[in-house]
CSV table of C-alpha atoms in Angstrom, one decimal:
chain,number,residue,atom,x,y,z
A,37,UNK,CA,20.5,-7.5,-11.9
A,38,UNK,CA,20.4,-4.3,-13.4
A,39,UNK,CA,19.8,-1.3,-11.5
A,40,UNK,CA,20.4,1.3,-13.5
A,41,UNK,CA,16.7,1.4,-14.8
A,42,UNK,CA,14.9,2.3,-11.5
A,43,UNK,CA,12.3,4.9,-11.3
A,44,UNK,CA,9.6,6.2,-9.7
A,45,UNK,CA,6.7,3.4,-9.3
A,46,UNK,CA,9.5,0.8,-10.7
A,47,UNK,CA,11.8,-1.7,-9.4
A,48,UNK,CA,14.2,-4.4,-9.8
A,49,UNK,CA,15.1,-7.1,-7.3
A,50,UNK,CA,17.2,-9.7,-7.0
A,51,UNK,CA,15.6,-12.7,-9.2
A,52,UNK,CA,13.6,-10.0,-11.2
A,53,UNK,CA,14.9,-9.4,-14.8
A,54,UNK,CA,12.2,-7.0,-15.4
A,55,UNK,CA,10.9,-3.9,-13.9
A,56,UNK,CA,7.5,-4.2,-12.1
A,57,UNK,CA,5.4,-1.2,-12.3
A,58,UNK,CA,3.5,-1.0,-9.3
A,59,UNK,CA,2.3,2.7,-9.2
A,60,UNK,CA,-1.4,2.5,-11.0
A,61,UNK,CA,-1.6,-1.0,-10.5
A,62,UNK,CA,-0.5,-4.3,-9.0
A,63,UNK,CA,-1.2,-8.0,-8.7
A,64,UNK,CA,-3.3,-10.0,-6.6
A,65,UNK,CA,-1.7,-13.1,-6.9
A,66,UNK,CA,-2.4,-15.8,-4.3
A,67,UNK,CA,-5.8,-14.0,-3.3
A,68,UNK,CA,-8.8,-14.2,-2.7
A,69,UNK,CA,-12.4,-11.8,-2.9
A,70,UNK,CA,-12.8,-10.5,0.5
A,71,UNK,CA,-16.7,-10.0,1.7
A,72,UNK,CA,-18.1,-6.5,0.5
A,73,UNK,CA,-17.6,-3.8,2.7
A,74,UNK,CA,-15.7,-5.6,5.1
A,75,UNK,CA,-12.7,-3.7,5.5
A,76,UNK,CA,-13.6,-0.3,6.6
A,77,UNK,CA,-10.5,1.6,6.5
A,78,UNK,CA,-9.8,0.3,2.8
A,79,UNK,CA,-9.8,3.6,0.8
A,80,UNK,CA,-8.5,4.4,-3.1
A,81,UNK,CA,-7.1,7.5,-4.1
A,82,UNK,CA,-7.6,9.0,-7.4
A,83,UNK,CA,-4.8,11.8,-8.1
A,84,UNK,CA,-6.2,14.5,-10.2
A,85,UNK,CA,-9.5,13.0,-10.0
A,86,UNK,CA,-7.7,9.8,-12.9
A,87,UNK,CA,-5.2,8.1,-11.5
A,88,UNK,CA,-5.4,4.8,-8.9
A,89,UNK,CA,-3.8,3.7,-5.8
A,90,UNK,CA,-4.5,2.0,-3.0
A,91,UNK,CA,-5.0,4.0,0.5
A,92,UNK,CA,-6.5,3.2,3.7
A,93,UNK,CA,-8.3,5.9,6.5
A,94,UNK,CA,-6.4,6.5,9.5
A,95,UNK,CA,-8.3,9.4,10.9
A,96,UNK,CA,-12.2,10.7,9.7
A,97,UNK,CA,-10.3,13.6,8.0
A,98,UNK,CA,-7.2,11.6,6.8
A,99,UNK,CA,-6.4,9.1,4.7
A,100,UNK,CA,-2.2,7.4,4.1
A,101,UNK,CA,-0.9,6.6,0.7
A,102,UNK,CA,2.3,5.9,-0.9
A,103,UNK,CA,4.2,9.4,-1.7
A,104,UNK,CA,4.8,8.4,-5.3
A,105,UNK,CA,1.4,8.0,-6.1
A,106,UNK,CA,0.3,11.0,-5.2
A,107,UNK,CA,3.7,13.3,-5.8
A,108,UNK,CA,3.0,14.9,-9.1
A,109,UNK,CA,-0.9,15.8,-8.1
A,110,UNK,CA,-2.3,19.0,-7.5
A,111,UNK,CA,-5.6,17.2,-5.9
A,112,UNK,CA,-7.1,13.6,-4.7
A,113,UNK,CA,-10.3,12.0,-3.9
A,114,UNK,CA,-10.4,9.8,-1.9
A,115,UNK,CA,-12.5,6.5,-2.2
A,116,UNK,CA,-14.4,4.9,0.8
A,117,UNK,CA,-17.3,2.7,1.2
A,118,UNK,CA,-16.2,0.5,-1.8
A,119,UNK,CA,-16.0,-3.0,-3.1
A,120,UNK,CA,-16.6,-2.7,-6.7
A,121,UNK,CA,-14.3,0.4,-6.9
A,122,UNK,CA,-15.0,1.0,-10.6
A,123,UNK,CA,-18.4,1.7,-10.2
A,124,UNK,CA,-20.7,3.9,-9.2
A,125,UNK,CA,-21.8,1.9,-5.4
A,126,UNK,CA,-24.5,3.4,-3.1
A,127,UNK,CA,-21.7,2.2,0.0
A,128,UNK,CA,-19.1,4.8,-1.6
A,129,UNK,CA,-18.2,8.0,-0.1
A,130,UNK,CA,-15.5,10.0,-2.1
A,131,UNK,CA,-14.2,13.2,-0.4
A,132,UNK,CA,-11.7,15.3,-2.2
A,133,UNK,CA,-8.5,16.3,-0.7
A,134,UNK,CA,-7.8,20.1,1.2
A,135,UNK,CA,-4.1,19.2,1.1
A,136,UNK,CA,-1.6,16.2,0.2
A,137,UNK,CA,1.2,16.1,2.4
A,138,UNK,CA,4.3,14.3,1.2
A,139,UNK,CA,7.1,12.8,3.5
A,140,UNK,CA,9.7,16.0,3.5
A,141,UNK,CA,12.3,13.0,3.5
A,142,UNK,CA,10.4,11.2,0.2
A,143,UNK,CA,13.1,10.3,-2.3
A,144,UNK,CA,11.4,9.8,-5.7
A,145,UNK,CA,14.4,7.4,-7.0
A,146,UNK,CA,15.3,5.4,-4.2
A,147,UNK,CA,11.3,5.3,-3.1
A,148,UNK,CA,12.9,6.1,0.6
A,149,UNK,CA,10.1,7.3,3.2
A,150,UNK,CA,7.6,6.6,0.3
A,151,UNK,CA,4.5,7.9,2.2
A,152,UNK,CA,2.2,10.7,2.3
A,153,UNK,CA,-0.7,11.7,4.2
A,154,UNK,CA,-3.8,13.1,2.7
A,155,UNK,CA,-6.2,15.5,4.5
A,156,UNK,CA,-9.6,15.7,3.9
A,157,UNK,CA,-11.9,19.0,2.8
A,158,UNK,CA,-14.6,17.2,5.3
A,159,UNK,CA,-14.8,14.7,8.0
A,160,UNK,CA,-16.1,11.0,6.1
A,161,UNK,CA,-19.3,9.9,7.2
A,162,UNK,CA,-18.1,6.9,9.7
A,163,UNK,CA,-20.1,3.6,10.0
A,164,UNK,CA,-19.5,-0.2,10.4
A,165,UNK,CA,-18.1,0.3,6.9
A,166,UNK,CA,-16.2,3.1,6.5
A,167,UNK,CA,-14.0,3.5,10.0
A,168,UNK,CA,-10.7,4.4,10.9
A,169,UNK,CA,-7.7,2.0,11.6
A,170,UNK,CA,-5.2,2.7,13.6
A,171,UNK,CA,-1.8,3.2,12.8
A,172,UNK,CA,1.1,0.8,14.7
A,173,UNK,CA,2.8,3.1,17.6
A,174,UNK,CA,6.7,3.9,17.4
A,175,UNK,CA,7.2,1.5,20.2
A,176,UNK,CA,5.9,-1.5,18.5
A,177,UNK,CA,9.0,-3.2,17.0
A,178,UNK,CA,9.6,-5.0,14.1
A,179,UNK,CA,6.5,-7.2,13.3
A,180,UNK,CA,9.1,-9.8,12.2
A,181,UNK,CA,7.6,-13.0,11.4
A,182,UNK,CA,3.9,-11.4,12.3
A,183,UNK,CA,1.1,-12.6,9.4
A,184,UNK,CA,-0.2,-9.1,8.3
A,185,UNK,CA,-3.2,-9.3,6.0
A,186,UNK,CA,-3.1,-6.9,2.7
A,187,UNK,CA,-5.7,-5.8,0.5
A,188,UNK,CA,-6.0,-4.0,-2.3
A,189,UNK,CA,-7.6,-3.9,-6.1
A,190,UNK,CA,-4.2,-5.3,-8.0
A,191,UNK,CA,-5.2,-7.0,-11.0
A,192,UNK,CA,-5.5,-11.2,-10.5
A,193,UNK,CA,-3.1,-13.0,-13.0
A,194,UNK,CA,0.2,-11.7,-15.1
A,195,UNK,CA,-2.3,-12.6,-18.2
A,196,UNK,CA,-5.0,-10.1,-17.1
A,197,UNK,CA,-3.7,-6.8,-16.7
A,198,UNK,CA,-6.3,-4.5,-15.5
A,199,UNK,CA,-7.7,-3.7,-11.7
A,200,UNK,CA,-9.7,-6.2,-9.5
A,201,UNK,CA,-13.2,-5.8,-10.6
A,202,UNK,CA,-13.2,-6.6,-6.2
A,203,UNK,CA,-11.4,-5.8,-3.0
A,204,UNK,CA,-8.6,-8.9,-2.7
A,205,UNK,CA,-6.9,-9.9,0.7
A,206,UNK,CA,-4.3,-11.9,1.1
A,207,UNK,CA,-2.0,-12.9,4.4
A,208,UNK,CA,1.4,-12.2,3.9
A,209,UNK,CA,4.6,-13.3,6.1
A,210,UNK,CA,6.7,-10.0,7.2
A,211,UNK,CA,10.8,-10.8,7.4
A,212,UNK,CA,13.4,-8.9,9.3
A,213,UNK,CA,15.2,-6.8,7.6
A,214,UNK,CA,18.4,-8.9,7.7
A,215,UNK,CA,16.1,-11.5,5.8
A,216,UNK,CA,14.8,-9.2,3.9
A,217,UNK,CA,18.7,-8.0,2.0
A,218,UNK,CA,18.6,-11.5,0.5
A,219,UNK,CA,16.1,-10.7,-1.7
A,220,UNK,CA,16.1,-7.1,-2.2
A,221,UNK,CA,20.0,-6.1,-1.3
A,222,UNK,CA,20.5,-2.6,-0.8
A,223,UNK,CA,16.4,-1.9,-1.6
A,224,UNK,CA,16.1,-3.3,2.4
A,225,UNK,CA,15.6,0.2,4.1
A,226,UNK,CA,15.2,-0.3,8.1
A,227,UNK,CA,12.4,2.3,7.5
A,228,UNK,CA,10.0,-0.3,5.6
A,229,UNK,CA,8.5,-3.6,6.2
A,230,UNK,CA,9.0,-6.6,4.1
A,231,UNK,CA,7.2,-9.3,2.8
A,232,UNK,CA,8.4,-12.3,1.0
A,233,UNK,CA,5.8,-13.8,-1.7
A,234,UNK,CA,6.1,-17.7,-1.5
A,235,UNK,CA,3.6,-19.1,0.7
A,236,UNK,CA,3.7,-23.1,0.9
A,237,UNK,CA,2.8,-24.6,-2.2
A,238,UNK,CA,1.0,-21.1,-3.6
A,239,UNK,CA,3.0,-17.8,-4.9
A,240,UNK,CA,1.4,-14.9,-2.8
A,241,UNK,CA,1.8,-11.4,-2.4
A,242,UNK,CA,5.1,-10.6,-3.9
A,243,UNK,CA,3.5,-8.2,-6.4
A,244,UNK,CA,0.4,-8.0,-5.1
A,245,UNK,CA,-1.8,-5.0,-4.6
A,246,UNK,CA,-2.0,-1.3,-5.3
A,247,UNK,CA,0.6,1.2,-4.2
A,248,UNK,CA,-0.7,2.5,-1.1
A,249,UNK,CA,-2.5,-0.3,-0.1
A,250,UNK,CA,-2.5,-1.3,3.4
A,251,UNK,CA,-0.9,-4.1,5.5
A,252,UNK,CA,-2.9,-4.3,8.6
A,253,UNK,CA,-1.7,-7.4,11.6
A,254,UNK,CA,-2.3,-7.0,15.6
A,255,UNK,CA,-5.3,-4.6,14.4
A,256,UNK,CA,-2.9,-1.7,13.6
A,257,UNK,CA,-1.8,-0.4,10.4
A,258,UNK,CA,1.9,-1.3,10.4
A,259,UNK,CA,2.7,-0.6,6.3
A,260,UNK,CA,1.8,1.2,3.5
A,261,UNK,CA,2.7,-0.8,-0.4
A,262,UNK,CA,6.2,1.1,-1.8
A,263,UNK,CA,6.8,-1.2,-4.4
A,264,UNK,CA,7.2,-5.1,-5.3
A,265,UNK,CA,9.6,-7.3,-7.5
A,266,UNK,CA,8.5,-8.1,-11.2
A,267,UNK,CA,8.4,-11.6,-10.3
A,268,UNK,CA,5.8,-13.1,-8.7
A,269,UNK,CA,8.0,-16.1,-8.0
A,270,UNK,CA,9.2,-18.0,-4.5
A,271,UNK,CA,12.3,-14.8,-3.8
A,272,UNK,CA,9.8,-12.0,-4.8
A,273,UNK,CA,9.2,-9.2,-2.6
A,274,UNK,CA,6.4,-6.5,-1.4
A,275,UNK,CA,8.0,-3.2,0.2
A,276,UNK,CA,6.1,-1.5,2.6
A,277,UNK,CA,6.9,2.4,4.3
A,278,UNK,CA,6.7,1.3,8.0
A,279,UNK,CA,4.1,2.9,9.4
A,280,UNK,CA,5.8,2.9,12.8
A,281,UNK,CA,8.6,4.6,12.0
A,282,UNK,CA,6.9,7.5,10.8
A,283,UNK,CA,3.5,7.5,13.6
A,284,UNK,CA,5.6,10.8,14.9
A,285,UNK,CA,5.2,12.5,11.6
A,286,UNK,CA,1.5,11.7,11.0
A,287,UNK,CA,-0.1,12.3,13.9
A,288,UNK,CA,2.5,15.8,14.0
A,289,UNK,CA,0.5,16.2,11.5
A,290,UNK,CA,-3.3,14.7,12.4
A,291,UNK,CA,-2.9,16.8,15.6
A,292,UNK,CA,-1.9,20.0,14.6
């Protein structure tokens, strides 16, 4: 594999000849429609008020995102309420962002500690569909072998290139780390969570979903999407920040 093309928002794997970029968009591959409005803490962020990536509200006055979608941007809004995100929906609330707060560790070619915490200019308006989910405590292990569930507004197929005109979900197996290095060598960081993308007889997940996007099991949030393989093919991979791992940092943060 070659390595020596990795960038922000792009990666190789193991079993991935080409680069996957993941950063504005992904792919739902392997999911299904959730129900409108059924997933309260599923946000969107929209750096500089044009760009897209997945999100999720931990907090009414904070949302989590991946750091590289939001590294180079002087302001966010962030998207709540929605289902069709492209349109204009009475359920939406979009709040723009006092401050973006990037992981001080964040390494914009290696996508290490590839998180970043958004804070709000006003509390969101909270209601059975737009509520806070909480993030996975530092004591709460691995999740190894736990099903998470993942959402997000990747695009559908390899053939049709543009967003989710819906909110997607799929359930998605997380691996150890250990298992993880098969697939994705020395892209296995103990600080992220892994999921592998072959599901039974149905390719799932290994590209799916927006950057930023959350992974939700045990009713915590325990990742946030870093990047995927360009495959979606029984080896492929989704990368997560562990959200555990850093639940010191944000709520530093949240709390201060």
């Amino acid at each position: 594999t070659d390595w020596s093309r990795v960038g922000p928002n792009v990666i190789h794997v193991a079993g991935g000849p080409e680069p996957h970029i993941i950063g504005m968009s992904g792919r739902v591959i392997g999911g299904h429609e959730v129900a409108p409005n059924s997933i309260p803490y599923m946000a969107a962020v929209r750096p500089d008020g044009t760009g897209f990536c997945g999100a999720s509200l931990i907090h009414p006055e904070w949302g989590l995102t991946a750091a590289h979608c939001v590294d180079s941007a002087s302001y966010t809004l962030l998207v709540l309420g929605a289902h069709r995100v492209l349109q204009n929906e009475a359920t939406q609330q979009v709040v723009p962002s006092r401050s973006i707060i990037i992981h001080p560790q964040y390494n914009s070619t290696t996508l290490q500690n590839d998180i970043a915490l958004v804070h709000l200019q006003h509390p969101v308006t909270e209601s059975n569909i737009v509520r806070p989910i909480p993030i996975a405590p530092t004591n709460s292990g691995s999740f190894a072998e736990v099903i998470g569930y993942l959402t997000g507004w990747g695009y559908t197929s390899d053939d049709n290139p543009t967003l989710a005109p819906t909110l997607q979900g799929v359930e998605l197996r997380i691996i150890s780390t250990a298992e993880c290095r098969i697939y994705a060598g020395s892209w296995a960081y103990e600080d992220n969570v892994c999921t592998h993308g072959f599901n039974g007889e149905h390719n799932v997940g290994g590209c799916f979903g927006d950057s930023g996007s959350p992974l939700v099991a045990q009713g915590v949030q325990v990742g946030v999407v870093s990047f995927g393989s360009g495959q979606c093919a029984s080896g492929s991979i989704t990368s997560f920040a562990r959200v555990n791992s850093y639940a010191n940092w944000i709520n530093q943060h949240i709390n201060a």
